Structures are given as structure tokens and as C-alpha cells.
């Protein structure tokens, strides 16, 4: 007999969102001081790279509850390409076209990239799903 659907995918999404919040705070804590020393886009890129290491560790241990490996660590930046592209386009559009303040625009850009990041990081970091066992055969009427 197959069991009822579990809440595991929802729990994973909640954990991913929590890690995303922590990662955003880490990013922002790096971005603000770098913005005083560098042009805003260079500060953004540096803060993004630093927070990506934090994101990798939190997502492997907490979100997907798996062991970090060098292979995953080396593949993780590839998953972030989508995130970086979506956030970068959002950042430039929000600053250049919408006139949003460079201190606030990265936060808004990060929100738009969140669904894409979840799908791509799940593909790389989540352990392979175990197939459901076949139903037990019942010979009784």
C-alpha cells in the first residue's frame, strides 16, 4: 500500500527559504561595506561570491540534509549561474530603469531569482530519490 504524500518537499522548500534568508543577510552584510570601496556592481559580485560558499554549506547540511562533497562544491557554482544572471539583470534594471537605490535593489532582485535557484540547486544537491518499493502482492481474496 502506498502511503499518503509526505510533507518532505514542503519542508525542504521552507528550509531552502530559511537558508535563502540567511544567505541574503550574509550577502547584504558583505555588500554594504564593499559598496563603499567599489562600484556597486563589483561590490555585488564580490558579496555574491562570498555568500555562495555559505549558501552551499547551509543547503547541503540543512536544506537537503546531505553530505557536502568536492564534486557538489564544484558543481554548485554552476547552479548559481541562473541565480546570478537573474539577479544581475534584475539589479541593473531596477537601478538603471526604475531608479531604485543601489542599497535596496539587490534585495528586490534576489526575490525574483528565488524560484529559479531552488529548482537548480535541488537538482545538484539533493540526494537521488529512492524509488518506491513495488506493492506487496497479496494472494488472498
Coordinates of N, CA and C in Angstrom, one line a residue:
X1 N 0.8 -1.2 0.0 CA 0.0 0.0 0.0 C 0.9 1.2 0.0
X2 N 0.6 2.1 -0.9 CA 1.3 3.4 -0.9 C 0.8 4.3 0.2
X3 N 1.8 5.0 0.8 CA 1.4 5.9 1.9 C 0.9 7.2 1.3
X4 N 0.4 8.0 2.2 CA -0.1 9.4 1.8 C 1.2 10.2 1.5
X5 N 1.0 11.2 0.6 CA 2.1 12.1 0.3 C 2.7 12.7 1.6
X6 N 4.0 12.8 1.7 CA 4.6 13.4 2.9 C 4.8 14.9 2.7
X7 N 5.1 15.5 3.7 CA 5.4 17.0 3.7 C 6.8 17.3 3.4
X8 N 7.6 16.3 3.1 CA 9.1 16.4 2.9 C 9.4 17.5 1.9
X9 N 8.7 17.5 0.7 CA 9.0 18.6 -0.3 C 8.7 20.0 0.3
X10 N 7.6 20.1 1.0 CA 7.3 21.4 1.6 C 8.3 21.8 2.7
X11 N 8.7 20.8 3.5 CA 9.7 21.1 4.5 C 11.0 21.5 3.8
X12 N 11.4 20.9 2.7 CA 12.6 21.3 2.0 C 12.5 22.7 1.5
X13 N 11.3 23.1 1.0 CA 11.1 24.4 0.5 C 11.2 25.4 1.6
X14 N 10.7 25.1 2.8 CA 10.8 26.0 3.9 C 12.2 26.2 4.4
X15 N 12.9 25.0 4.4 CA 14.4 25.1 4.8 C 15.1 25.9 3.8
X16 N 14.8 25.7 2.5 CA 15.5 26.4 1.4 C 15.3 27.9 1.6
X17 N 14.0 28.3 1.9 CA 13.7 29.7 2.1 C 14.4 30.3 3.3
X18 N 14.5 29.5 4.3 CA 15.3 29.9 5.5 C 16.7 30.2 5.2
X19 N 17.3 29.2 4.5 CA 18.7 29.4 4.1 C 18.9 30.6 3.2
X20 N 17.9 30.8 2.3 CA 17.9 31.9 1.4 C 17.9 33.2 2.2
X21 N 17.1 33.3 3.3 CA 17.1 34.5 4.1 C 18.4 34.7 4.8
X22 N 19.0 33.6 5.3 CA 20.3 33.8 6.0 C 21.4 34.2 4.9
X23 N 21.3 33.5 3.8 CA 22.2 33.9 2.7 C 22.1 35.3 2.2
X24 N 20.9 35.8 2.2 CA 20.6 37.2 1.8 C 21.2 38.1 2.8
X25 N 21.1 37.8 4.1 CA 21.7 38.6 5.2 C 23.2 38.6 5.1
X26 N 23.8 37.4 4.8 CA 25.2 37.3 4.6 C 25.7 38.1 3.4
X27 N 24.9 38.0 2.3 CA 25.3 38.8 1.1 C 25.2 40.3 1.4
X28 N 24.2 40.7 2.1 CA 24.0 42.1 2.3 C 25.0 42.7 3.3
X29 N 25.4 41.8 4.3 CA 26.5 42.2 5.2 C 27.8 42.4 4.6
X30 N 28.0 41.7 3.5 CA 29.3 41.8 2.7 C 29.1 43.0 1.7
X31 N 27.9 43.1 1.1 CA 27.7 44.1 0.0 C 27.9 45.5 0.5
X32 N 27.2 45.8 1.6 CA 27.2 47.2 2.1 C 28.6 47.8 2.3
X33 N 29.5 47.1 3.0 CA 30.9 47.7 3.2 C 31.7 47.7 1.9
X34 N 31.5 46.6 1.0 CA 32.2 46.6 -0.3 C 31.7 47.8 -1.2
X35 N 30.4 48.1 -1.1 CA 29.9 49.2 -1.9 C 30.5 50.6 -1.6
X36 N 31.0 50.7 -0.4 CA 31.7 52.0 -0.1 C 33.1 52.0 -0.7
X37 N 33.7 50.9 -1.0 CA 35.0 50.8 -1.6 C 35.1 50.6 -3.1
X38 N 34.0 50.0 -3.6 CA 34.0 49.6 -5.0 C 32.7 50.1 -5.7
X39 N 32.7 50.1 -7.1 CA 31.5 50.4 -7.8 C 30.4 49.4 -7.4
X40 N 29.1 49.7 -7.4 CA 28.1 48.9 -6.9 C 28.1 47.5 -7.5
X41 N 28.3 47.4 -8.8 CA 28.3 46.1 -9.4 C 29.4 45.2 -9.0
X42 N 30.6 45.8 -8.8 CA 31.8 45.0 -8.4 C 31.5 44.6 -6.9
X43 N 30.9 45.4 -6.1 CA 30.6 45.1 -4.7 C 29.6 43.9 -4.7
X44 N 28.6 44.0 -5.6 CA 27.6 43.0 -5.7 C 28.2 41.6 -6.1
X45 N 29.1 41.6 -7.0 CA 29.8 40.4 -7.5 C 30.6 39.8 -6.3
X46 N 31.4 40.6 -5.6 CA 32.2 40.1 -4.5 C 31.4 39.5 -3.4
X47 N 30.3 40.2 -3.0 CA 29.4 39.8 -2.0 C 28.7 38.5 -2.4
X48 N 28.3 38.4 -3.7 CA 27.7 37.2 -4.2 C 28.6 36.0 -4.0
X49 N 29.8 36.1 -4.4 CA 30.8 35.0 -4.3 C 31.0 34.5 -2.9
X50 N 31.1 35.5 -2.0 CA 31.3 35.1 -0.6 C 30.1 34.4 0.0
X51 N 28.9 34.9 -0.3 CA 27.7 34.3 0.2 C 27.4 33.0 -0.4
X52 N 27.9 32.7 -1.6 CA 27.7 31.5 -2.3 C 28.3 30.3 -1.5
X53 N 29.4 30.5 -0.9 CA 30.1 29.5 -0.1 C 29.2 29.2 1.1
X54 N 28.7 30.2 1.8 CA 27.8 30.0 2.9 C 26.5 29.3 2.4
X55 N 26.0 29.6 1.3 CA 24.8 29.0 0.8 C 25.0 27.5 0.5
X56 N 26.1 27.2 -0.1 CA 26.5 25.8 -0.4 C 26.5 25.0 0.9
X57 N 27.2 25.4 1.9 CA 27.3 24.7 3.2 C 25.9 24.5 3.9
X58 N 25.2 25.6 4.0 CA 23.8 25.6 4.6 C 22.9 24.7 3.8
X59 N 22.9 24.8 2.5 CA 22.0 24.0 1.7 C 22.3 22.5 1.8
X60 N 23.6 22.1 1.8 CA 23.9 20.7 1.8 C 23.5 20.1 3.2
X61 N 23.9 20.8 4.3 CA 23.7 20.3 5.6 C 22.2 20.4 6.1
X62 N 21.6 21.6 5.9 CA 20.3 21.9 6.4 C 19.2 21.6 5.5
X63 N 19.2 22.2 4.3 CA 18.1 22.0 3.3 C 17.9 20.6 2.8
X64 N 19.0 20.1 2.3 CA 18.9 18.8 1.6 C 19.4 17.6 2.5
X65 N 20.0 18.0 3.7 CA 20.4 17.0 4.6 C 21.3 15.9 4.0
X66 N 22.3 16.4 3.3 CA 23.2 15.5 2.7 C 24.7 16.0 3.0
X67 N 25.6 15.2 2.7 CA 27.0 15.5 3.0 C 27.6 16.3 1.8
X68 N 28.3 17.4 2.2 CA 28.9 18.2 1.1 C 30.1 17.4 0.6
X69 N 30.3 17.4 -0.7 CA 31.4 16.8 -1.3 C 32.1 17.8 -2.2
X70 N 33.3 17.5 -2.6 CA 34.0 18.4 -3.5 C 33.3 18.4 -4.9
X71 N 32.8 17.3 -5.3 CA 32.0 17.3 -6.6 C 30.8 18.3 -6.5
X72 N 30.0 18.2 -5.4 CA 28.9 19.1 -5.3 C 29.4 20.6 -5.2
X73 N 30.5 20.8 -4.4 CA 31.0 22.1 -4.3 C 31.4 22.7 -5.6
X74 N 32.1 21.9 -6.4 CA 32.5 22.3 -7.7 C 31.3 22.5 -8.7
X75 N 30.2 21.8 -8.5 CA 29.1 21.9 -9.4 C 28.1 23.1 -8.9
X76 N 28.2 23.3 -7.6 CA 27.3 24.3 -7.0 C 27.4 25.7 -7.7
X77 N 28.5 26.2 -8.0 CA 28.6 27.5 -8.8 C 27.9 27.4 -10.1
X78 N 27.8 26.3 -10.7 CA 27.1 26.2 -12.0 C 25.6 26.4 -11.8
X79 N 25.1 25.9 -10.6 CA 23.7 26.1 -10.3 C 23.4 27.6 -10.0
X80 N 24.4 28.3 -9.6 CA 24.2 29.7 -9.3 C 24.3 30.6 -10.5
X81 N 24.7 30.1 -11.6 CA 24.7 30.9 -12.8 C 23.4 31.4 -13.1
X82 N 22.3 30.6 -13.0 CA 21.0 31.1 -13.3 C 20.6 32.1 -12.3
X83 N 20.9 31.9 -11.0 CA 20.6 32.9 -9.9 C 21.4 34.2 -10.2
X84 N 22.6 34.1 -10.5 CA 23.5 35.3 -10.7 C 22.9 36.1 -11.9
X85 N 22.6 35.4 -13.0 CA 22.0 36.0 -14.2 C 20.7 36.7 -13.9
X86 N 19.8 36.0 -13.2 CA 18.5 36.6 -12.9 C 18.7 37.8 -12.0
X87 N 19.5 37.7 -11.0 CA 19.7 38.8 -10.0 C 20.4 39.9 -10.7
X88 N 21.4 39.6 -11.5 CA 22.2 40.7 -12.2 C 21.3 41.5 -13.1
X89 N 20.5 40.8 -13.9 CA 19.6 41.5 -14.8 C 18.6 42.4 -14.0
X90 N 18.0 41.7 -12.9 CA 17.1 42.5 -12.1 C 17.8 43.7 -11.4
X91 N 19.0 43.5 -11.0 CA 19.7 44.6 -10.3 C 19.9 45.8 -11.3
X92 N 20.4 45.5 -12.5 CA 20.7 46.6 -13.4 C 19.3 47.3 -13.9
X93 N 18.3 46.5 -14.1 CA 17.0 47.0 -14.5 C 16.4 47.9 -13.4
X94 N 16.5 47.4 -12.1 CA 16.0 48.2 -11.0 C 16.7 49.4 -10.8
X95 N 18.0 49.4 -10.9 CA 18.8 50.6 -10.7 C 18.7 51.6 -11.9
X96 N 18.9 51.1 -13.1 CA 19.0 51.9 -14.3 C 17.6 52.4 -14.8
X97 N 16.7 51.5 -14.9 CA 15.4 51.8 -15.4 C 14.4 52.3 -14.4
X98 N 14.4 51.7 -13.2 CA 13.5 52.1 -12.2 C 14.0 53.1 -11.2
X99 N 15.3 53.4 -11.2 CA 15.9 54.4 -10.3 C 15.9 53.9 -8.9
X100 N 15.8 52.6 -8.6 CA 15.9 52.1 -7.2 C 17.3 52.3 -6.7
X101 N 17.3 52.6 -5.4 CA 18.5 52.9 -4.7 C 19.4 51.6 -4.7
X102 N 20.7 51.8 -4.9 CA 21.6 50.7 -5.1 C 21.8 49.9 -3.8
X103 N 21.4 50.4 -2.6 CA 21.4 49.7 -1.4 C 20.2 48.7 -1.3
X104 N 19.1 49.0 -1.9 CA 17.9 48.2 -1.8 C 17.7 47.3 -3.0
X105 N 18.2 47.7 -4.2 CA 17.9 46.9 -5.4 C 18.3 45.5 -5.3
X106 N 19.5 45.1 -4.7 CA 19.9 43.7 -4.7 C 18.9 42.8 -3.9
X107 N 18.2 43.4 -2.9 CA 17.2 42.6 -2.2 C 16.0 42.3 -3.1
X108 N 15.5 43.3 -3.8 CA 14.4 43.0 -4.7 C 14.8 42.1 -5.8
X109 N 16.0 42.2 -6.3 CA 16.4 41.3 -7.4 C 16.6 39.9 -6.9
X110 N 17.0 39.7 -5.7 CA 17.1 38.4 -5.1 C 15.8 37.6 -5.0
X111 N 14.7 38.4 -4.7 CA 13.4 37.8 -4.6 C 12.9 37.2 -5.9
X112 N 13.2 37.9 -7.0 CA 12.8 37.4 -8.3 C 13.5 36.2 -8.7
X113 N 14.7 36.0 -8.2 CA 15.5 34.8 -8.6 C 15.3 33.6 -7.8
X114 N 14.6 33.7 -6.7 CA 14.4 32.6 -5.7 C 13.9 31.3 -6.3
X115 N 12.8 31.3 -7.1 CA 12.2 30.1 -7.6 C 13.2 29.4 -8.5
X116 N 13.9 30.1 -9.3 CA 14.9 29.5 -10.3 C 16.0 28.9 -9.5
X117 N 16.5 29.5 -8.4 CA 17.6 29.0 -7.6 C 17.2 27.7 -6.9
X118 N 16.0 27.6 -6.4 CA 15.5 26.4 -5.8 C 15.6 25.2 -6.7
X119 N 15.0 25.4 -7.9 CA 15.0 24.3 -8.8 C 16.3 23.8 -9.3
X120 N 17.2 24.7 -9.5 CA 18.6 24.3 -10.0 C 19.4 23.7 -8.9
X121 N 19.4 24.3 -7.7 CA 20.2 23.8 -6.6 C 19.6 22.4 -6.1
X122 N 18.3 22.2 -6.2 CA 17.8 20.9 -5.8 C 18.3 19.8 -6.7
X123 N 18.4 20.2 -8.0 CA 18.9 19.2 -9.0 C 20.3 18.8 -8.7
X124 N 21.2 19.7 -8.2 CA 22.6 19.4 -7.9 C 22.8 18.8 -6.5
X125 N 22.1 19.3 -5.5 CA 22.4 19.0 -4.1 C 21.6 17.8 -3.5
X126 N 20.4 17.6 -4.0 CA 19.5 16.7 -3.4 C 20.0 15.2 -3.7
X127 N 20.0 14.4 -2.7 CA 20.4 13.0 -3.0 C 19.4 12.4 -4.0
X128 N 19.8 11.4 -4.8 CA 18.9 10.8 -5.7 C 17.7 10.2 -4.9
X129 N 16.5 10.4 -5.5 CA 15.3 9.8 -4.8 C 15.3 8.3 -4.9
X130 N 14.9 7.7 -3.9 CA 14.8 6.3 -3.9 C 13.4 5.9 -4.4
X131 N 13.4 5.0 -5.4 CA 12.1 4.6 -5.9 C 11.2 3.9 -4.9
X132 N 9.9 4.1 -5.0 CA 9.0 3.4 -4.1 C 9.1 1.9 -4.3
X133 N 9.1 1.1 -3.2 CA 9.1 -0.3 -3.5 C 7.8 -0.8 -4.1
X134 N 7.9 -1.9 -4.9 CA 6.6 -2.3 -5.5 C 5.6 -2.8 -4.5
X135 N 4.4 -2.6 -4.8 CA 3.4 -3.0 -3.8 C 3.5 -4.5 -3.5
X136 N 3.2 -4.9 -2.2 CA 3.3 -6.3 -1.9 C 2.1 -7.0 -2.6
X137 N 2.5 -8.2 -3.1 CA 1.5 -9.0 -3.8 C 0.7 -9.8 -2.7
X138 N -0.6 -9.7 -2.9 CA -1.5 -10.4 -2.0 C -2.2 -11.5 -2.7
X139 N -2.0 -12.7 -2.2 CA -2.6 -13.9 -2.9 C -4.0 -14.2 -2.2
X140 N -4.3 -13.5 -1.2 CA -5.6 -13.7 -0.6 C -6.7 -13.0 -1.3
X141 N -8.0 -13.5 -1.3 CA -9.1 -12.8 -2.0 C -9.5 -11.6 -1.4

